[in-house]
C-alpha cells in the first residue's frame, strides 16, 4: 500500500498532457473537409477563380499559345504553313491523355486531350457547394455558384465532345475503388450533350446578372453558351446525328444570344483594331469580358509578338482571302468595286471590308509563309519596327494588349446563324431585314480607327 | 587552370566558384534538459528526462553576376592593335596570313553573362526555427529470485512534439555585386515564402528481461505507438519484438577454452517497428493556394484555391520488420574482438502510388500502403589492442558491411527501368561494349569512302527497315553485319569508324533494347549498381612514450554510376566549353586505340548515340581514401605543472590526402552523389556528376591544452 502514491504519480505523468498531442492537422494549407474550407462565399469564389485561365484563356500567358486565336489554332484550313502539315490525330486517347490542370491542348484536336481533371474539378465544386457550403450562404449565392460550377462542367464536356464525340459522362466525384466508374464505357454524344444542355438551362436561369466586373455572369455565360450550342446544333444537324436535338441546341444558342442582345448593355462603338490590339479593354462597349495583361503583375503573353511583322507566321491562304467581302457588301465575284477581282495585297486592303485592312499588313512580308501577314493582335505601331527590334510590348513574351474573351460581335453572329438555321431547317421564323441590321450590318457599321479612316474608305453601301 | 591566353577565366564551374560571393549556413543549437532518477526502493526506480530544443538555421546566399570568357557563345575573331586580323598556326603561334596552315585567331568574348535579375543575381536569406520537446519517462523494477534467475521489468513512454517554421526572402537585381545587401537590390517585388509544420509522436512501451545464470538471456518488448501523421483512427499501432542470447563461453563444456576465449555469445532477434517518415499530409485532401494568372477588375491578380488531390482514406504506418542473428567473440583478455551480424529488414505496407487508375479519374493516382521492400545485409567488425612491455601500444579497428535492397512489391510494371517487383535497388541496365569500330569494319566504295545505305528487310527486322546506317562489312566467316540504328539518336549521327560497337547479347540481327521489359530487354543487361557495396573502414594506431600516430582509411568496395554532365560524358554538350583532359584520348584516325569514341556533340543528353548506358564508360566509383592521418605528441605532466595545465598535446593532421580510385583521371570525387551539395540534397547543378563541392583536402596543426 505504501507505493500507491508513487504509482499514482507515475501514472499521472504517463497519461497526462497527451490528450490532443497527436491531433496536428496541416497549419498552412486549406483542407477540403467540413471545417477546413467552403466557409463562406469568398472561399467559393477563390475556388471558382481557379477555372478562369483555362476557360477564359485569351492570349494565354508567357510563351503559351494554346487556345490563343490564330497563333494557337494553326491546324485549320484558313492558313497554310510551308512545312508538311501535322497529321490528323487518330491515336487512342490513352496515349494522348493527361490529368493535370493546365490550359493545354492538342493543336490537331483544337481542344483538350483525354483529360478529365476539369470535369472532376467542376463536379467537386458542385458537391462541396451543395454538401458543405449550402447552409453557410444565401439562397441567391447558392444558386449562382451552382450555376457557375455547372457552366464550367458544361463548357468542359462541350470541348471534350467536340474532340472525341462519345465520352464517359460523370456528374460526381468518385473514389479510386469505384471500378464501375473508373472503367466506364463512353456515353453517347447525344446523352452527354443533353446533360450539358441541362447544365446550361440552369445557368441561364440562375446565374447572377452581375457579379462584379471581370467575374463570370449570366450575360458572359450566355455569350459562350451561344457559341457552344451553335456548334453542337449544327454538328448534329449536318452530320445527321439527331435532328430533334439539333433544333433544341440551336434554339438555346439563339435564346442565349438574344439575352445578351436585348440587354442593350453592349454596342458596336469600338473600331475593329482596338478589340485586339489595345492595352486596355476596360470600358470597350463591345466586350463582355476580356483578359487583362499587365507587365507589373507579371501577366504577359506572346501573341502580339507573333503579329509584329518580324516573327515568322503561318500565313492566311487564298480561301481565307476570298471569304472577305468587298466593301460594297458583296462577295468579290459579284462586286462592282473597281479592282475587286485583283488579289494584289495593296488592292485587297483598299477594296475589302475594312476588317481586312485592320487584320493584314498592306504589303507582302517574308516572315509569313503566304506573304500575307496578319497583325491583327498587334497595334499599328509595329509597322514602324519591321526589320528592327520592336519595343518590348510587341516583342518576346512581354506583350500586354488585352484579349477579348467574348464580345457582342460574336454573339450577334451566333444569333443570326442559329436563327437562320432554325428558319431554314426547322421552319422557324424567317430572318427579317431588321434581324440582319441588328447583326451583320451592325458589325459592318462599326466606326473606323483614325488610320483606317484616313485611308479614305468609301462610304459603305448597305 | 581555366584561364584563356589573355589570362581571363573561362566560364566554368571553377570560374563561377571563384567569382561567387560566399554563401553560408549558420546553425545555432540550444538544448535544455532536466532529468531525474528516483529510487523508490532498492529494486525499483523511476527515470524521467525532459528536453527542450531550439535549433535555428540561417542560410544566406549573396549572389552575383558572373563575368568570364564565355564559352557558351560564339568566339570573336581576334584583331591586333591596328585592327588587322591576327593569324595563327595549328600550335597557336602568331604567323603571317600567307604562312602555311595559317588560320584566323579567335577570342572567347568576355561577357557578363548573368542576365539582370536572373539567377544568381539576387540576395537571399532564409531563417528556419525548429523547436522540439522530448519527454522520456520509464520505471524499472529488478527482481532477483535467486542467484541464477534475474528479471527486469520496464514500463515507459516517449513523447516528442516538434514544430518547424521558416521564411525566406529574396530580392533580385543587385546594384553592387561586391557587397550584396537587401538595400542594394532593386528587383521588384521581393520574393517571400514561409511555412510552418508540426508533428508529434507518442509511444508507450513495456519490456521484460530475463537472464538465467548470465548464460541464457531473453527479452520481450511491446510498444504502442501513435503518430500525428495519420488520420485519427489510425494513430495507434502495436509493435512487438523479442530477442534471445546464449553466452556459450559460460557453459561448463567450454571450460577447456577459458585460457584464450573470453566471450562467445550467440544472439537472435525479431522485431517490428513503425516507420512514419512520410509527409504528414498524405491522407489529407489539401488545397494549394496562390495567385491566378487572371487579373481582376482591381488590376491585381485574383487569388485562387486549387483542387484537392485524391487520397486513400485508410493510409497508415509503414511497418519495418527485422530479423537478426549475430555472434560476439572475445579472445586473449578481450584484446581481440570480433562481431558478426546477419540481418534482414522487410518494409511492409510501403507507401507507393496506387496502380490501374485510368485518366478518367481526373487526378493522379493516390498513394497508399501498397508496396514492400526487403533488405538483406551483414556487418563485421574486428578490433585488436595490444601494449608491449616496452610501452609501445598498437591498435587496429576495422569494419566491413554490405546490404542489398530489393523491391518486393511495387506494382505490375515489368519495364527494366521502372520499379518492377524483384528489382534490386540501384541496379543499372545498359549495353555491353564490344570495342570501337575501325575503318576496316566498313564496306568502302570505289573511292575509299564510307557508304550510307538504307536498310532493308535483308539486314534488319521490319521495324528498322528504311533507317540509314553506314554499310558494315560481312564478317570473316560470313557473319551478317549487326546494325545499331536503334541507337542513332541524332539525325546526322551514324555509327562509323571510332564509334562504339556494342555486344549482340541476344544474338539477333540488331542492337536494341527490345521492349525494355524483363521479358524482352534486347541487348540490355544489368551492368552495375549505384548503391555502395562492401563499405569498409579501418583505423591503425600506435603510441609510444607520448607520441601517437594514427591512420584512418575509408572505402567502398563496389559502386557504379552512369554519369551525367560534361565531367562524365565526353561530348555531353560542346557549348559547355571546357572538358576534362582525360577525354583527349578520343578516337581519331591517328589514335585508333583510344579509350573514348570519336567526337560527337550529344546536345546535353547523357545517354545518346555513342554514349548509351554501357559498361565501358560506366564510372567505377569504388575507392579507398586516407581520410585522416594524425601525428601527435603529449607533453609530459611534469613540464605542464608550471603553467597549471593538466594535459597538453600538439598534433599534425592531414585530411583526405590520398585517394585511390578507378576514375581514369576524371575530376570527379568518388564519394560524390549526383545532385548533392553542401546546401542541396537534390538536383544540385541539374544532377550533373561531379559538379558539387568535393571533400576538401586539409592540413592542420593544433595544440590541445586542458586546465
Short mmCIF file of N, CA and C in Angstrom, two decimals, chain A residues 3 6-7 10 13-19 21-33 37-38 43 45-47 49-50 52-53 56 61 93-94 96-99 101 114-118 120-121 124 128 168 170 174-177 181-183 213-215 289-294 297-299 405, chain B residues 40-41 44 46 48 135 137-139 155-157 159-163 188-189 195-202 204 226-228 235-236 280-281 284-289 292-297 299-313 354 356-366:
data_model
loop_
_atom_site.label_atom_id
_atom_site.label_comp_id
_atom_site.label_asym_id
_atom_site.label_seq_id
_atom_site.Cartn_x
_atom_site.Cartn_y
_atom_site.Cartn_z
N UNK A 3 3.19 2.05 -1.71
CA UNK A 3 3.65 2.50 -3.03
C UNK A 3 2.56 3.14 -3.87
N UNK A 6 3.23 6.58 -5.18
CA UNK A 6 4.23 6.62 -6.26
C UNK A 6 3.64 6.15 -7.58
N UNK A 7 2.86 5.10 -7.51
CA UNK A 7 2.25 4.59 -8.74
C UNK A 7 1.33 5.63 -9.35
N UNK A 10 3.44 8.23 -11.19
CA UNK A 10 3.94 7.72 -12.47
C UNK A 10 2.82 7.66 -13.49
N UNK A 13 2.03 11.07 -14.83
CA UNK A 13 2.99 11.55 -15.84
C UNK A 13 2.75 10.85 -17.17
N UNK A 14 2.47 9.55 -17.09
CA UNK A 14 2.30 8.79 -18.33
C UNK A 14 1.07 9.22 -19.13
N UNK A 15 0.03 9.57 -18.44
CA UNK A 15 -1.22 9.74 -19.18
C UNK A 15 -1.71 11.18 -19.25
N UNK A 16 -0.97 12.10 -18.65
CA UNK A 16 -1.43 13.48 -18.73
C UNK A 16 -0.83 14.17 -19.95
N UNK A 17 -1.29 15.30 -20.23
CA UNK A 17 -0.81 16.21 -21.30
C UNK A 17 -0.71 15.55 -22.66
N UNK A 18 -1.37 14.43 -22.82
CA UNK A 18 -1.19 13.75 -24.11
C UNK A 18 -2.48 13.71 -24.91
N UNK A 19 -3.50 14.34 -24.39
CA UNK A 19 -4.82 14.14 -24.97
C UNK A 19 -4.88 14.55 -26.44
N UNK A 21 -2.27 15.55 -28.24
CA UNK A 21 -0.91 15.63 -28.79
C UNK A 21 -0.86 15.22 -30.26
N UNK A 22 -1.60 14.19 -30.62
CA UNK A 22 -1.46 13.67 -31.98
C UNK A 22 -2.34 14.39 -33.00
N UNK A 23 -3.15 15.31 -32.53
CA UNK A 23 -4.06 16.00 -33.44
C UNK A 23 -3.36 17.21 -34.02
N UNK A 24 -2.63 16.99 -35.10
CA UNK A 24 -1.84 18.08 -35.66
C UNK A 24 -2.11 18.22 -37.15
N UNK A 25 -3.22 18.79 -37.51
CA UNK A 25 -3.52 18.98 -38.93
C UNK A 25 -2.58 20.01 -39.54
N UNK A 26 -2.44 20.00 -40.86
CA UNK A 26 -1.55 20.97 -41.50
C UNK A 26 -1.96 22.40 -41.15
N UNK A 27 -0.98 23.24 -40.91
CA UNK A 27 -1.26 24.59 -40.45
C UNK A 27 -1.38 25.60 -41.59
N UNK A 28 -0.73 25.31 -42.72
CA UNK A 28 -0.63 26.36 -43.73
C UNK A 28 -1.26 25.95 -45.06
N UNK A 29 -2.17 24.99 -45.01
CA UNK A 29 -2.89 24.63 -46.23
C UNK A 29 -4.37 24.57 -45.92
N UNK A 30 -5.17 24.91 -46.93
CA UNK A 30 -6.60 24.70 -46.78
C UNK A 30 -6.85 23.20 -46.89
N UNK A 31 -7.79 22.70 -46.09
CA UNK A 31 -8.12 21.28 -46.14
C UNK A 31 -9.56 21.15 -46.62
N UNK A 32 -9.73 20.26 -47.58
CA UNK A 32 -11.06 20.06 -48.16
C UNK A 32 -11.90 19.16 -47.26
N UNK A 33 -12.44 19.73 -46.18
CA UNK A 33 -13.37 18.98 -45.35
C UNK A 33 -14.43 19.92 -44.79
N UNK A 37 -12.48 24.38 -45.25
CA UNK A 37 -12.71 25.27 -46.39
C UNK A 37 -14.20 25.35 -46.64
N UNK A 38 -14.59 26.06 -47.67
CA UNK A 38 -16.01 26.23 -48.02
C UNK A 38 -16.77 26.88 -46.89
N UNK A 43 -14.58 31.88 -50.05
CA UNK A 43 -13.90 30.61 -50.33
C UNK A 43 -14.36 30.04 -51.68
N UNK A 45 -15.61 31.67 -54.16
CA UNK A 45 -15.13 32.50 -55.27
C UNK A 45 -13.66 32.17 -55.59
N UNK A 46 -12.87 31.96 -54.54
CA UNK A 46 -11.45 31.65 -54.79
C UNK A 46 -11.30 30.32 -55.53
N UNK A 47 -12.17 29.36 -55.21
CA UNK A 47 -12.10 28.09 -55.95
C UNK A 47 -12.52 28.31 -57.40
N UNK A 49 -12.17 30.97 -59.11
CA UNK A 49 -11.11 31.68 -59.82
C UNK A 49 -10.12 30.71 -60.47
N UNK A 50 -9.99 29.52 -59.88
CA UNK A 50 -9.07 28.54 -60.44
C UNK A 50 -9.48 28.03 -61.82
N UNK A 52 -10.70 30.16 -64.25
CA UNK A 52 -10.73 31.23 -65.24
C UNK A 52 -9.70 31.09 -66.35
N UNK A 53 -8.44 30.87 -65.98
CA UNK A 53 -7.42 30.91 -67.02
C UNK A 53 -7.49 29.72 -67.96
N UNK A 56 -11.15 31.05 -69.94
CA UNK A 56 -11.06 32.39 -70.50
C UNK A 56 -9.59 32.64 -70.81
N UNK A 61 -0.62 32.78 -71.66
CA UNK A 61 0.31 33.52 -70.82
C UNK A 61 1.74 33.10 -71.14
N UNK A 93 -7.09 7.53 -77.10
CA UNK A 93 -6.97 8.58 -76.10
C UNK A 93 -5.91 8.30 -75.02
N UNK A 94 -5.70 7.05 -74.64
CA UNK A 94 -4.79 6.81 -73.51
C UNK A 94 -3.38 7.32 -73.77
N UNK A 96 -2.82 10.02 -75.46
CA UNK A 96 -2.92 11.47 -75.61
C UNK A 96 -3.68 12.05 -74.44
N UNK A 97 -3.41 11.53 -73.28
CA UNK A 97 -4.18 11.96 -72.14
C UNK A 97 -3.36 12.71 -71.12
N UNK A 98 -4.04 13.18 -70.11
CA UNK A 98 -3.38 13.92 -69.05
C UNK A 98 -4.33 13.97 -67.89
N UNK A 99 -3.81 14.20 -66.70
CA UNK A 99 -4.71 14.51 -65.60
C UNK A 99 -4.26 15.76 -64.89
N UNK A 101 -4.04 19.96 -64.49
CA UNK A 101 -4.88 21.11 -64.76
C UNK A 101 -4.03 22.19 -65.38
N UNK A 114 -7.38 13.81 -73.76
CA UNK A 114 -8.24 12.95 -72.92
C UNK A 114 -7.94 13.27 -71.46
N UNK A 115 -8.53 14.38 -70.99
CA UNK A 115 -8.20 14.90 -69.67
C UNK A 115 -9.49 15.17 -68.92
N UNK A 116 -9.66 14.51 -67.78
CA UNK A 116 -10.89 14.67 -67.00
C UNK A 116 -10.66 15.44 -65.71
N UNK A 117 -9.50 16.10 -65.63
CA UNK A 117 -9.19 16.86 -64.42
C UNK A 117 -10.21 17.98 -64.20
N UNK A 118 -10.63 18.61 -65.30
CA UNK A 118 -11.56 19.74 -65.16
C UNK A 118 -12.98 19.27 -64.89
N UNK A 120 -13.57 16.62 -63.06
CA UNK A 120 -13.51 16.32 -61.64
C UNK A 120 -13.60 17.60 -60.82
N UNK A 121 -12.85 18.62 -61.27
CA UNK A 121 -12.83 19.87 -60.51
C UNK A 121 -14.24 20.47 -60.44
N UNK A 124 -16.45 18.32 -58.20
CA UNK A 124 -16.08 18.51 -56.80
C UNK A 124 -16.63 19.84 -56.29
N UNK A 128 -19.24 20.25 -53.19
CA UNK A 128 -18.91 20.99 -51.97
C UNK A 128 -19.85 22.16 -51.73
N UNK A 168 -17.12 9.30 -71.61
CA UNK A 168 -17.83 8.89 -70.40
C UNK A 168 -18.32 10.13 -69.66
N UNK A 170 -19.58 11.94 -66.30
CA UNK A 170 -19.57 11.84 -64.84
C UNK A 170 -20.26 13.08 -64.28
N UNK A 174 -15.78 10.52 -57.92
CA UNK A 174 -15.85 9.14 -57.43
C UNK A 174 -14.51 8.71 -56.86
N UNK A 175 -14.55 7.60 -56.14
CA UNK A 175 -13.35 7.13 -55.43
C UNK A 175 -12.52 6.21 -56.29
N UNK A 176 -11.27 6.04 -55.88
CA UNK A 176 -10.35 5.19 -56.63
C UNK A 176 -10.77 3.72 -56.59
N UNK A 177 -11.70 3.39 -55.69
CA UNK A 177 -12.14 2.00 -55.57
C UNK A 177 -13.39 1.70 -56.38
N UNK A 181 -17.13 3.07 -62.20
CA UNK A 181 -16.98 4.44 -62.70
C UNK A 181 -15.63 4.60 -63.42
N UNK A 182 -14.59 4.03 -62.81
CA UNK A 182 -13.25 4.19 -63.39
C UNK A 182 -13.19 3.63 -64.81
N UNK A 183 -13.80 2.48 -65.01
CA UNK A 183 -13.67 1.80 -66.29
C UNK A 183 -14.97 1.86 -67.10
N UNK A 213 -17.25 43.37 -61.96
CA UNK A 213 -16.55 43.44 -63.23
C UNK A 213 -15.53 42.30 -63.34
N UNK A 214 -15.43 41.75 -64.51
CA UNK A 214 -14.44 40.71 -64.83
C UNK A 214 -14.71 39.38 -64.13
N UNK A 215 -15.88 39.25 -63.50
CA UNK A 215 -16.29 37.95 -62.97
C UNK A 215 -17.41 37.41 -63.84
N UNK A 289 -16.39 40.48 -71.72
CA UNK A 289 -15.35 40.07 -70.78
C UNK A 289 -14.04 40.01 -71.54
N UNK A 290 -12.97 40.41 -70.87
CA UNK A 290 -11.67 40.37 -71.52
C UNK A 290 -10.65 39.84 -70.54
N UNK A 291 -9.52 39.40 -71.05
CA UNK A 291 -8.43 39.02 -70.16
C UNK A 291 -7.43 40.15 -70.15
N UNK A 292 -7.15 40.65 -68.95
CA UNK A 292 -6.23 41.79 -68.82
C UNK A 292 -4.80 41.28 -68.71
N UNK A 293 -3.91 42.02 -69.32
CA UNK A 293 -2.47 41.72 -69.20
C UNK A 293 -1.76 42.94 -68.66
N UNK A 294 -0.78 42.70 -67.80
CA UNK A 294 -0.11 43.82 -67.13
C UNK A 294 1.30 43.38 -66.75
N UNK A 297 2.17 43.10 -63.12
CA UNK A 297 1.61 41.93 -62.45
C UNK A 297 2.26 40.64 -62.98
N UNK A 298 3.20 40.79 -63.88
CA UNK A 298 3.87 39.65 -64.50
C UNK A 298 2.89 38.72 -65.18
N UNK A 299 1.86 39.29 -65.76
CA UNK A 299 0.94 38.51 -66.58
C UNK A 299 1.03 39.09 -67.99
N UNK A 405 -12.54 38.07 -74.44
CA UNK A 405 -12.96 36.68 -74.20
C UNK A 405 -14.28 36.43 -74.92
N UNK B 40 12.84 4.45 -5.62
CA UNK B 40 11.78 4.22 -4.63
C UNK B 40 12.19 3.17 -3.64
N UNK B 41 12.70 2.10 -4.16
CA UNK B 41 13.25 1.06 -3.30
C UNK B 41 14.57 0.67 -3.93
N UNK B 44 13.52 -0.71 -7.33
CA UNK B 44 12.51 -0.01 -8.13
C UNK B 44 12.91 1.44 -8.27
N UNK B 46 12.64 5.15 -10.91
CA UNK B 46 11.87 5.88 -11.91
C UNK B 46 12.77 6.93 -12.53
N UNK B 48 13.20 10.00 -15.41
CA UNK B 48 12.46 10.94 -16.26
C UNK B 48 13.43 11.99 -16.79
N UNK B 135 10.02 14.10 -24.08
CA UNK B 135 9.90 13.60 -22.72
C UNK B 135 10.11 12.10 -22.75
N UNK B 137 10.18 8.95 -20.05
CA UNK B 137 9.97 8.56 -18.65
C UNK B 137 9.81 7.06 -18.61
N UNK B 138 10.49 6.42 -17.69
CA UNK B 138 10.30 4.97 -17.56
C UNK B 138 10.61 4.53 -16.14
N UNK B 139 9.98 3.47 -15.78
CA UNK B 139 10.20 2.94 -14.44
C UNK B 139 10.72 1.51 -14.56
N UNK B 155 8.63 -0.13 -17.81
CA UNK B 155 7.42 0.44 -18.39
C UNK B 155 7.73 1.91 -18.64
N UNK B 156 7.43 2.41 -19.84
CA UNK B 156 7.82 3.80 -20.07
C UNK B 156 7.06 4.45 -21.21
N UNK B 157 7.43 5.70 -21.44
CA UNK B 157 6.86 6.40 -22.58
C UNK B 157 7.90 7.31 -23.22
N UNK B 159 7.72 10.78 -25.71
CA UNK B 159 6.78 11.76 -26.24
C UNK B 159 7.60 12.83 -26.94
N UNK B 160 7.34 13.05 -28.22
CA UNK B 160 8.07 14.06 -28.98
C UNK B 160 7.06 14.98 -29.66
N UNK B 161 7.26 16.25 -29.53
CA UNK B 161 6.42 17.20 -30.26
C UNK B 161 7.36 18.21 -30.90
N UNK B 162 7.19 18.46 -32.18
CA UNK B 162 8.13 19.34 -32.87
C UNK B 162 7.39 20.30 -33.79
N UNK B 163 7.93 21.47 -33.91
CA UNK B 163 7.37 22.49 -34.79
C UNK B 163 8.50 23.10 -35.60
N UNK B 188 11.80 44.15 -58.23
CA UNK B 188 10.53 44.15 -57.53
C UNK B 188 9.64 43.06 -58.10
N UNK B 189 8.70 42.55 -57.37
CA UNK B 189 8.64 42.71 -55.92
C UNK B 189 9.56 41.71 -55.24
N UNK B 195 6.60 28.95 -44.25
CA UNK B 195 5.74 27.81 -43.97
C UNK B 195 5.91 27.38 -42.52
N UNK B 196 4.99 26.59 -42.06
CA UNK B 196 5.05 26.09 -40.69
C UNK B 196 4.51 24.66 -40.66
N UNK B 197 5.23 23.79 -40.00
CA UNK B 197 4.80 22.39 -39.88
C UNK B 197 4.84 21.99 -38.41
N UNK B 198 4.04 21.04 -38.05
CA UNK B 198 4.16 20.48 -36.70
C UNK B 198 3.86 19.01 -36.77
N UNK B 199 4.44 18.27 -35.88
CA UNK B 199 4.17 16.85 -35.83
C UNK B 199 4.47 16.35 -34.43
N UNK B 200 3.95 15.17 -34.12
CA UNK B 200 4.20 14.63 -32.78
C UNK B 200 4.11 13.11 -32.82
N UNK B 201 4.82 12.51 -31.91
CA UNK B 201 4.75 11.07 -31.73
C UNK B 201 4.65 10.78 -30.23
N UNK B 202 3.89 9.77 -29.92
CA UNK B 202 3.77 9.35 -28.53
C UNK B 202 3.83 7.85 -28.53
N UNK B 204 4.18 4.27 -25.92
CA UNK B 204 4.28 3.60 -24.63
C UNK B 204 4.97 2.27 -24.85
N UNK B 226 1.90 6.01 -31.39
CA UNK B 226 0.96 6.88 -32.09
C UNK B 226 1.71 7.96 -32.84
N UNK B 227 1.18 8.32 -34.02
CA UNK B 227 1.83 9.37 -34.80
C UNK B 227 0.77 10.33 -35.34
N UNK B 228 1.11 11.59 -35.34
CA UNK B 228 0.17 12.61 -35.83
C UNK B 228 0.05 12.61 -37.34
N UNK B 235 -4.06 6.46 -35.73
CA UNK B 235 -2.91 6.98 -34.99
C UNK B 235 -2.09 5.88 -34.32
N UNK B 236 -2.82 4.91 -33.75
CA UNK B 236 -2.15 3.98 -32.82
C UNK B 236 -1.91 2.61 -33.41
N UNK B 280 3.18 14.49 -43.48
CA UNK B 280 2.01 14.28 -42.64
C UNK B 280 0.72 14.72 -43.32
N UNK B 281 0.76 14.75 -44.66
CA UNK B 281 -0.39 15.27 -45.39
C UNK B 281 -0.94 14.26 -46.38
N UNK B 284 -4.63 13.68 -46.29
CA UNK B 284 -5.48 14.86 -46.23
C UNK B 284 -5.64 15.48 -47.60
N UNK B 285 -6.87 15.80 -47.99
CA UNK B 285 -7.06 16.48 -49.26
C UNK B 285 -6.73 17.96 -49.13
N UNK B 286 -5.47 18.28 -49.26
CA UNK B 286 -5.04 19.68 -49.12
C UNK B 286 -5.29 20.44 -50.40
N UNK B 287 -5.55 21.72 -50.26
CA UNK B 287 -5.82 22.55 -51.41
C UNK B 287 -4.73 23.61 -51.50
N UNK B 288 -4.04 23.61 -52.63
CA UNK B 288 -2.99 24.61 -52.81
C UNK B 288 -3.65 25.98 -52.98
N UNK B 289 -2.89 27.01 -52.76
CA UNK B 289 -3.46 28.34 -52.96
C UNK B 289 -2.40 29.25 -53.52
N UNK B 292 -3.74 33.70 -59.19
CA UNK B 292 -4.03 33.21 -60.53
C UNK B 292 -3.39 34.12 -61.57
N UNK B 293 -3.33 33.65 -62.80
CA UNK B 293 -2.88 34.49 -63.91
C UNK B 293 -4.01 35.37 -64.45
N UNK B 294 -5.11 35.41 -63.74
CA UNK B 294 -6.26 36.22 -64.15
C UNK B 294 -6.22 37.52 -63.37
N UNK B 295 -6.20 38.64 -64.10
CA UNK B 295 -6.18 39.94 -63.43
C UNK B 295 -7.62 40.41 -63.27
N UNK B 296 -7.98 40.69 -62.05
CA UNK B 296 -9.35 41.11 -61.77
C UNK B 296 -9.56 42.58 -62.08
N UNK B 297 -10.78 43.06 -61.80
CA UNK B 297 -11.12 44.44 -62.13
C UNK B 297 -10.26 45.43 -61.36
N UNK B 299 -7.20 45.33 -61.04
CA UNK B 299 -5.86 45.44 -61.62
C UNK B 299 -4.85 44.52 -60.98
N UNK B 300 -5.28 43.72 -60.00
CA UNK B 300 -4.37 42.76 -59.38
C UNK B 300 -4.80 41.34 -59.71
N UNK B 301 -3.84 40.42 -59.61
CA UNK B 301 -4.16 39.02 -59.83
C UNK B 301 -5.16 38.55 -58.79
N UNK B 302 -6.09 37.72 -59.20
CA UNK B 302 -7.07 37.22 -58.23
C UNK B 302 -6.48 36.00 -57.51
N UNK B 303 -6.82 35.84 -56.22
CA UNK B 303 -6.35 34.66 -55.50
C UNK B 303 -7.17 33.44 -55.93
N UNK B 304 -6.53 32.28 -55.91
CA UNK B 304 -7.29 31.07 -56.22
C UNK B 304 -6.91 29.98 -55.24
N UNK B 305 -7.81 29.03 -55.10
CA UNK B 305 -7.52 27.84 -54.30
C UNK B 305 -7.74 26.65 -55.21
N UNK B 306 -6.76 25.76 -55.22
CA UNK B 306 -6.76 24.68 -56.21
C UNK B 306 -7.56 23.47 -55.80
N UNK B 307 -7.59 22.51 -56.70
CA UNK B 307 -8.37 21.29 -56.50
C UNK B 307 -7.65 20.36 -55.53
N UNK B 308 -8.35 19.81 -54.56
CA UNK B 308 -7.69 18.84 -53.67
C UNK B 308 -7.39 17.54 -54.41
N UNK B 309 -6.30 16.87 -54.08
CA UNK B 309 -5.97 15.60 -54.73
C UNK B 309 -6.86 14.47 -54.20
N UNK B 310 -6.78 13.33 -54.85
CA UNK B 310 -7.45 12.15 -54.32
C UNK B 310 -6.56 11.55 -53.25
N UNK B 311 -7.16 11.06 -52.20
CA UNK B 311 -6.37 10.44 -51.14
C UNK B 311 -6.99 9.09 -50.80
N UNK B 312 -6.13 8.17 -50.39
CA UNK B 312 -6.62 6.88 -49.92
C UNK B 312 -6.98 7.07 -48.46
N UNK B 313 -8.22 6.84 -48.12
CA UNK B 313 -8.70 7.21 -46.79
C UNK B 313 -8.00 6.43 -45.68
N UNK B 354 -0.95 4.20 -56.12
CA UNK B 354 -1.87 3.14 -56.50
C UNK B 354 -1.77 2.89 -58.00
N UNK B 356 -3.34 1.21 -61.77
CA UNK B 356 -4.54 0.88 -62.51
C UNK B 356 -5.59 1.97 -62.50
N UNK B 357 -5.18 3.20 -62.26
CA UNK B 357 -6.14 4.30 -62.25
C UNK B 357 -6.14 4.94 -63.64
N UNK B 358 -7.25 4.87 -64.38
CA UNK B 358 -7.27 5.46 -65.72
C UNK B 358 -7.40 6.97 -65.66
N UNK B 359 -7.17 7.61 -66.80
CA UNK B 359 -7.21 9.07 -66.83
C UNK B 359 -8.60 9.62 -66.52
N UNK B 360 -9.63 8.81 -66.74
CA UNK B 360 -10.99 9.27 -66.46
C UNK B 360 -11.17 9.63 -64.98
N UNK B 361 -10.27 9.18 -64.12
CA UNK B 361 -10.32 9.51 -62.71
C UNK B 361 -10.13 11.02 -62.51
N UNK B 362 -9.41 11.65 -63.44
CA UNK B 362 -9.29 13.10 -63.41
C UNK B 362 -8.21 13.64 -62.51
N UNK B 363 -7.44 12.79 -61.87
CA UNK B 363 -6.38 13.26 -60.98
C UNK B 363 -5.41 12.10 -60.82
N UNK B 364 -4.18 12.38 -60.41
CA UNK B 364 -3.22 11.29 -60.35
C UNK B 364 -3.57 10.30 -59.24
N UNK B 365 -3.08 9.09 -59.42
CA UNK B 365 -3.42 8.01 -58.50
C UNK B 365 -2.93 8.34 -57.10
N UNK B 366 -3.76 8.12 -56.10
CA UNK B 366 -3.34 8.44 -54.74
C UNK B 366 -2.34 7.40 -54.22
#
